[in-house]
């Protein structure tokens, strides 16, 4: 379903178990940081609402979304981390840079997840405009950071 038809922050809580002892890393891209910090706030608050302890949430910054894969790998290598949430925002520009970054990060995060056998969540917005990004980072379509955190929790309850 197109996200314009869905509030990203609504979700069903079926099968969500106790995750209060789990440890999460949140890797945040600094590019488009007004958006990515809002995604981070959403993810962080959602984890707290589900009983995760503040001290069990590690925040790591990377320069851009392209670097999310390596950041995720460094976090996934840590045996104490149960799940890695990756947050970024790549805005469609006039060149093919957008396509290269989006493809690289999608493939990179998949690879890290399968290599380390841990949830590595793709919380990357790929809008056409800054406004579309803001609408999905705590705006009228909810917050994809919330959705990313819920996805991580659900995968830990698999
Ligand atoms: C270079 C670049 C451009 C043009 N646009 C974005 C963007 O919209 N969102 C994002 O997260 N990062 C962007 N970057 C930076 C790349 O992700 C990366 O940091 C650089 O290409 C250096 O590897």
PDB file of C-alpha atoms and ligand atoms in Angstrom:
ATOM      1  CA  UNK A   1       0.000   0.000   0.000  1.00  0.00           C
ATOM      2  CA  UNK A   2       1.296   3.461  -0.812  1.00  0.00           C
ATOM      3  CA  UNK A   3       2.347   5.285   2.328  1.00  0.00           C
ATOM      4  CA  UNK A   4       0.153   8.224   1.293  1.00  0.00           C
ATOM      5  CA  UNK A   5      -2.772   5.927   2.177  1.00  0.00           C
ATOM      6  CA  UNK A   6      -1.415   4.738   5.476  1.00  0.00           C
ATOM      7  CA  UNK A   7      -0.208   6.279   8.710  1.00  0.00           C
ATOM      8  CA  UNK A   8       3.154   4.617   9.227  1.00  0.00           C
ATOM      9  CA  UNK A   9       2.817   4.764  13.000  1.00  0.00           C
ATOM     10  CA  UNK A  10      -0.239   2.535  13.164  1.00  0.00           C
ATOM     11  CA  UNK A  11       0.512  -1.104  13.685  1.00  0.00           C
ATOM     12  CA  UNK A  12      -0.977  -4.207  15.183  1.00  0.00           C
ATOM     13  CA  UNK A  13       0.533  -5.448  18.425  1.00  0.00           C
ATOM     14  CA  UNK A  14      -0.150  -9.124  17.771  1.00  0.00           C
ATOM     15  CA  UNK A  15       2.651 -11.461  18.818  1.00  0.00           C
ATOM     16  CA  UNK A  16       4.639  -8.753  20.578  1.00  0.00           C
ATOM     17  CA  UNK A  17       6.352 -10.338  23.572  1.00  0.00           C
ATOM     18  CA  UNK A  18       8.526  -8.944  26.356  1.00  0.00           C
ATOM     19  CA  UNK A  19      11.595  -7.253  24.836  1.00  0.00           C
ATOM     20  CA  UNK A  20      12.638  -5.398  27.989  1.00  0.00           C
ATOM     21  CA  UNK A  21      15.998  -7.195  28.166  1.00  0.00           C
ATOM     22  CA  UNK A  22      16.854  -6.786  24.480  1.00  0.00           C
ATOM     23  CA  UNK A  23      19.572  -4.473  23.194  1.00  0.00           C
ATOM     24  CA  UNK A  24      19.146  -2.321  20.115  1.00  0.00           C
ATOM     25  CA  UNK A  25      21.512  -0.246  18.016  1.00  0.00           C
ATOM     26  CA  UNK A  26      20.048   2.633  16.030  1.00  0.00           C
ATOM     27  CA  UNK A  27      22.274   3.802  13.178  1.00  0.00           C
ATOM     28  CA  UNK A  28      21.295   7.267  11.962  1.00  0.00           C
ATOM     29  CA  UNK A  29      22.411   9.009   8.774  1.00  0.00           C
ATOM     30  CA  UNK A  30      23.392  12.662   9.259  1.00  0.00           C
ATOM     31  CA  UNK A  31      22.357  13.593   5.707  1.00  0.00           C
ATOM     32  CA  UNK A  32      18.925  15.361   5.850  1.00  0.00           C
ATOM     33  CA  UNK A  33      19.317  15.420   9.612  1.00  0.00           C
ATOM     34  CA  UNK A  34      16.101  17.325  10.365  1.00  0.00           C
ATOM     35  CA  UNK A  35      14.305  14.278   9.007  1.00  0.00           C
ATOM     36  CA  UNK A  36      16.596  11.556  10.346  1.00  0.00           C
ATOM     37  CA  UNK A  37      16.651  12.977  13.876  1.00  0.00           C
ATOM     38  CA  UNK A  38      12.840  12.946  13.834  1.00  0.00           C
ATOM     39  CA  UNK A  39      12.956   9.317  12.685  1.00  0.00           C
ATOM     40  CA  UNK A  40      15.350   8.587  15.540  1.00  0.00           C
ATOM     41  CA  UNK A  41      13.040  10.209  18.105  1.00  0.00           C
ATOM     42  CA  UNK A  42      10.162   8.084  16.857  1.00  0.00           C
ATOM     43  CA  UNK A  43      12.171   4.862  16.994  1.00  0.00           C
ATOM     44  CA  UNK A  44      13.639   5.669  20.419  1.00  0.00           C
ATOM     45  CA  UNK A  45      10.249   6.534  21.977  1.00  0.00           C
ATOM     46  CA  UNK A  46       8.634   3.436  20.480  1.00  0.00           C
ATOM     47  CA  UNK A  47      11.316   1.192  21.981  1.00  0.00           C
ATOM     48  CA  UNK A  48      10.858   2.837  25.388  1.00  0.00           C
ATOM     49  CA  UNK A  49       7.079   2.401  25.125  1.00  0.00           C
ATOM     50  CA  UNK A  50       7.678  -1.323  24.653  1.00  0.00           C
ATOM     51  CA  UNK A  51       9.747  -1.614  27.813  1.00  0.00           C
ATOM     52  CA  UNK A  52      13.248  -1.362  26.361  1.00  0.00           C
ATOM     53  CA  UNK A  53      15.673   0.297  28.793  1.00  0.00           C
ATOM     54  CA  UNK A  54      17.365   3.552  27.742  1.00  0.00           C
ATOM     55  CA  UNK A  55      20.779   2.081  28.497  1.00  0.00           C
ATOM     56  CA  UNK A  56      20.036  -0.759  26.076  1.00  0.00           C
ATOM     57  CA  UNK A  57      19.610   1.596  23.116  1.00  0.00           C
ATOM     58  CA  UNK A  58      22.877   2.534  21.412  1.00  0.00           C
ATOM     59  CA  UNK A  59      22.805   5.462  18.968  1.00  0.00           C
ATOM     60  CA  UNK A  60      25.483   5.645  16.258  1.00  0.00           C
ATOM     61  CA  UNK A  61      25.774   8.300  13.546  1.00  0.00           C
ATOM     62  CA  UNK A  62      27.046   7.803   9.999  1.00  0.00           C
ATOM     63  CA  UNK A  63      27.621  10.607   7.438  1.00  0.00           C
ATOM     64  CA  UNK A  64      25.052   9.476   4.849  1.00  0.00           C
ATOM     65  CA  UNK A  65      22.686   6.642   4.016  1.00  0.00           C
ATOM     66  CA  UNK A  66      25.354   4.968   1.901  1.00  0.00           C
ATOM     67  CA  UNK A  67      27.331   4.393   5.108  1.00  0.00           C
ATOM     68  CA  UNK A  68      24.401   2.747   6.938  1.00  0.00           C
ATOM     69  CA  UNK A  69      25.484  -0.720   5.778  1.00  0.00           C
ATOM     70  CA  UNK A  70      28.934  -0.547   7.315  1.00  0.00           C
ATOM     71  CA  UNK A  71      27.568   1.111  10.451  1.00  0.00           C
ATOM     72  CA  UNK A  72      25.013  -1.701  10.715  1.00  0.00           C
ATOM     73  CA  UNK A  73      27.723  -4.309  10.230  1.00  0.00           C
ATOM     74  CA  UNK A  74      29.860  -2.861  13.023  1.00  0.00           C
ATOM     75  CA  UNK A  75      26.838  -2.934  15.330  1.00  0.00           C
ATOM     76  CA  UNK A  76      25.694  -6.411  14.271  1.00  0.00           C
ATOM     77  CA  UNK A  77      29.172  -7.780  15.003  1.00  0.00           C
ATOM     78  CA  UNK A  78      28.631  -6.880  18.659  1.00  0.00           C
ATOM     79  CA  UNK A  79      27.289 -10.059  20.285  1.00  0.00           C
ATOM     80  CA  UNK A  80      25.352  -7.995  22.837  1.00  0.00           C
ATOM     81  CA  UNK A  81      23.225  -6.252  20.193  1.00  0.00           C
ATOM     82  CA  UNK A  82      20.007  -8.115  19.342  1.00  0.00           C
ATOM     83  CA  UNK A  83      18.732  -5.897  16.521  1.00  0.00           C
ATOM     84  CA  UNK A  84      19.946  -2.967  14.436  1.00  0.00           C
ATOM     85  CA  UNK A  85      17.622  -0.213  13.217  1.00  0.00           C
ATOM     86  CA  UNK A  86      18.951   1.898  10.336  1.00  0.00           C
ATOM     87  CA  UNK A  87      17.470   5.315   9.662  1.00  0.00           C
ATOM     88  CA  UNK A  88      18.126   7.525   6.670  1.00  0.00           C
ATOM     89  CA  UNK A  89      16.498   9.803   4.146  1.00  0.00           C
ATOM     90  CA  UNK A  90      17.507   9.879   0.504  1.00  0.00           C
ATOM     91  CA  UNK A  91      15.725  12.613  -1.451  1.00  0.00           C
ATOM     92  CA  UNK A  92      15.306  12.177  -5.185  1.00  0.00           C
ATOM     93  CA  UNK A  93      17.614  14.592  -6.984  1.00  0.00           C
ATOM     94  CA  UNK A  94      18.356  15.369 -10.602  1.00  0.00           C
ATOM     95  CA  UNK A  95      21.013  12.707 -10.997  1.00  0.00           C
ATOM     96  CA  UNK A  96      21.187   8.936 -10.595  1.00  0.00           C
ATOM     97  CA  UNK A  97      22.950   9.317  -7.245  1.00  0.00           C
ATOM     98  CA  UNK A  98      19.601   8.529  -5.586  1.00  0.00           C
ATOM     99  CA  UNK A  99      19.300   5.164  -7.333  1.00  0.00           C
ATOM    100  CA  UNK A 100      22.833   4.109  -6.474  1.00  0.00           C
ATOM    101  CA  UNK A 101      22.486   5.016  -2.800  1.00  0.00           C
ATOM    102  CA  UNK A 102      19.051   3.391  -2.381  1.00  0.00           C
ATOM    103  CA  UNK A 103      20.102   0.164  -4.092  1.00  0.00           C
ATOM    104  CA  UNK A 104      23.378  -0.018  -2.210  1.00  0.00           C
ATOM    105  CA  UNK A 105      21.808   0.487   1.188  1.00  0.00           C
ATOM    106  CA  UNK A 106      18.930  -1.936   0.558  1.00  0.00           C
ATOM    107  CA  UNK A 107      21.333  -4.653  -0.577  1.00  0.00           C
ATOM    108  CA  UNK A 108      23.900  -3.839   2.093  1.00  0.00           C
ATOM    109  CA  UNK A 109      21.413  -4.041   4.964  1.00  0.00           C
ATOM    110  CA  UNK A 110      19.964  -7.306   3.630  1.00  0.00           C
ATOM    111  CA  UNK A 111      23.444  -8.760   3.471  1.00  0.00           C
ATOM    112  CA  UNK A 112      24.319  -7.690   7.024  1.00  0.00           C
ATOM    113  CA  UNK A 113      21.064  -9.119   8.345  1.00  0.00           C
ATOM    114  CA  UNK A 114      21.588 -12.491   6.696  1.00  0.00           C
ATOM    115  CA  UNK A 115      25.299 -12.646   7.553  1.00  0.00           C
ATOM    116  CA  UNK A 116      24.805 -11.904  11.243  1.00  0.00           C
ATOM    117  CA  UNK A 117      21.422 -13.643  11.532  1.00  0.00           C
ATOM    118  CA  UNK A 118      19.910 -10.604  13.241  1.00  0.00           C
ATOM    119  CA  UNK A 119      17.128  -8.178  12.380  1.00  0.00           C
ATOM    120  CA  UNK A 120      18.624  -5.209  10.518  1.00  0.00           C
ATOM    121  CA  UNK A 121      15.794  -2.832   9.747  1.00  0.00           C
ATOM    122  CA  UNK A 122      15.552  -0.662   6.634  1.00  0.00           C
ATOM    123  CA  UNK A 123      14.165   2.600   8.010  1.00  0.00           C
ATOM    124  CA  UNK A 124      15.173   4.688   5.029  1.00  0.00           C
ATOM    125  CA  UNK A 125      12.793   7.202   3.489  1.00  0.00           C
ATOM    126  CA  UNK A 126      13.114   7.620  -0.289  1.00  0.00           C
ATOM    127  CA  UNK A 127      10.815  10.580  -1.064  1.00  0.00           C
ATOM    128  CA  UNK A 128      10.738  12.973  -3.980  1.00  0.00           C
ATOM    129  CA  UNK A 129      10.749  16.064  -1.776  1.00  0.00           C
ATOM    130  CA  UNK A 130      11.752  17.255   1.688  1.00  0.00           C
ATOM    131  CA  UNK A 131       8.065  17.845   2.496  1.00  0.00           C
ATOM    132  CA  UNK A 132       7.193  14.224   1.688  1.00  0.00           C
ATOM    133  CA  UNK A 133      10.001  13.202   4.030  1.00  0.00           C
ATOM    134  CA  UNK A 134       8.751  15.437   6.853  1.00  0.00           C
ATOM    135  CA  UNK A 135       5.226  14.066   6.365  1.00  0.00           C
ATOM    136  CA  UNK A 136       6.656  10.610   7.171  1.00  0.00           C
ATOM    137  CA  UNK A 137       8.968  11.686   9.992  1.00  0.00           C
ATOM    138  CA  UNK A 138       6.411  12.712  12.590  1.00  0.00           C
ATOM    139  CA  UNK A 139       4.080  14.531  10.162  1.00  0.00           C
ATOM    140  CA  UNK A 140       0.716  13.693   8.666  1.00  0.00           C
ATOM    141  CA  UNK A 141       1.672  10.157   7.654  1.00  0.00           C
ATOM    142  CA  UNK A 142       3.169   9.229  11.007  1.00  0.00           C
ATOM    143  CA  UNK A 143       6.776   8.358  11.626  1.00  0.00           C
ATOM    144  CA  UNK A 144       8.720   5.679   9.782  1.00  0.00           C
ATOM    145  CA  UNK A 145      11.055   5.563  12.789  1.00  0.00           C
ATOM    146  CA  UNK A 146       8.157   4.147  14.862  1.00  0.00           C
ATOM    147  CA  UNK A 147       7.520   1.590  12.154  1.00  0.00           C
ATOM    148  CA  UNK A 148      11.194   0.592  12.038  1.00  0.00           C
ATOM    149  CA  UNK A 149      11.284   0.069  15.814  1.00  0.00           C
ATOM    150  CA  UNK A 150       8.103  -2.023  15.745  1.00  0.00           C
ATOM    151  CA  UNK A 151       9.545  -4.081  12.907  1.00  0.00           C
ATOM    152  CA  UNK A 152      12.684  -4.799  14.952  1.00  0.00           C
ATOM    153  CA  UNK A 153      10.586  -5.798  17.968  1.00  0.00           C
ATOM    154  CA  UNK A 154       8.329  -8.031  15.892  1.00  0.00           C
ATOM    155  CA  UNK A 155      11.306  -9.791  14.351  1.00  0.00           C
ATOM    156  CA  UNK A 156      12.738 -10.476  17.820  1.00  0.00           C
ATOM    157  CA  UNK A 157       9.403 -12.125  18.692  1.00  0.00           C
ATOM    158  CA  UNK A 158       9.469 -14.364  15.610  1.00  0.00           C
TER     159      UNK A 158
HETATM  160  C1  LIG B   1      25.885  12.420  -1.735  1.00  0.00           C
HETATM  161  C2  LIG B   1      24.522  12.264  -1.184  1.00  0.00           C
HETATM  162  C3  LIG B   1      23.414  12.825  -1.846  1.00  0.00           C
HETATM  163  C4  LIG B   1      23.520  13.576  -3.138  1.00  0.00           C
HETATM  164  N1  LIG B   1      22.176  12.729  -1.343  1.00  0.00           N
HETATM  165  C5  LIG B   1      22.007  12.059  -0.177  1.00  0.00           C
HETATM  166  C6  LIG B   1      20.704  11.941   0.383  1.00  0.00           C
HETATM  167  O1  LIG B   1      19.689  12.463  -0.107  1.00  0.00           O
HETATM  168  N2  LIG B   1      20.591  11.215   1.534  1.00  0.00           N
HETATM  169  C7  LIG B   1      21.659  10.602   2.154  1.00  0.00           C
HETATM  170  O2  LIG B   1      21.479   9.950   3.182  1.00  0.00           O
HETATM  171  N3  LIG B   1      22.902  10.739   1.646  1.00  0.00           N
HETATM  172  C8  LIG B   1      23.104  11.452   0.517  1.00  0.00           C
HETATM  173  N4  LIG B   1      24.346  11.583   0.011  1.00  0.00           N
HETATM  174  C9  LIG B   1      25.500  11.069   0.780  1.00  0.00           C
HETATM  175  C10 LIG B   1      25.782   9.566   0.586  1.00  0.00           C
HETATM  176  O3  LIG B   1      24.873   8.763   1.323  1.00  0.00           O
HETATM  177  C11 LIG B   1      27.213   9.237   1.098  1.00  0.00           C
HETATM  178  O4  LIG B   1      27.379   9.702   2.399  1.00  0.00           O
HETATM  179  C12 LIG B   1      28.285   9.855   0.200  1.00  0.00           C
HETATM  180  O5  LIG B   1      28.092   9.479  -1.153  1.00  0.00           O
HETATM  181  C13 LIG B   1      29.696   9.409   0.650  1.00  0.00           C
HETATM  182  O6  LIG B   1      29.841   7.992   0.565  1.00  0.00           O
END
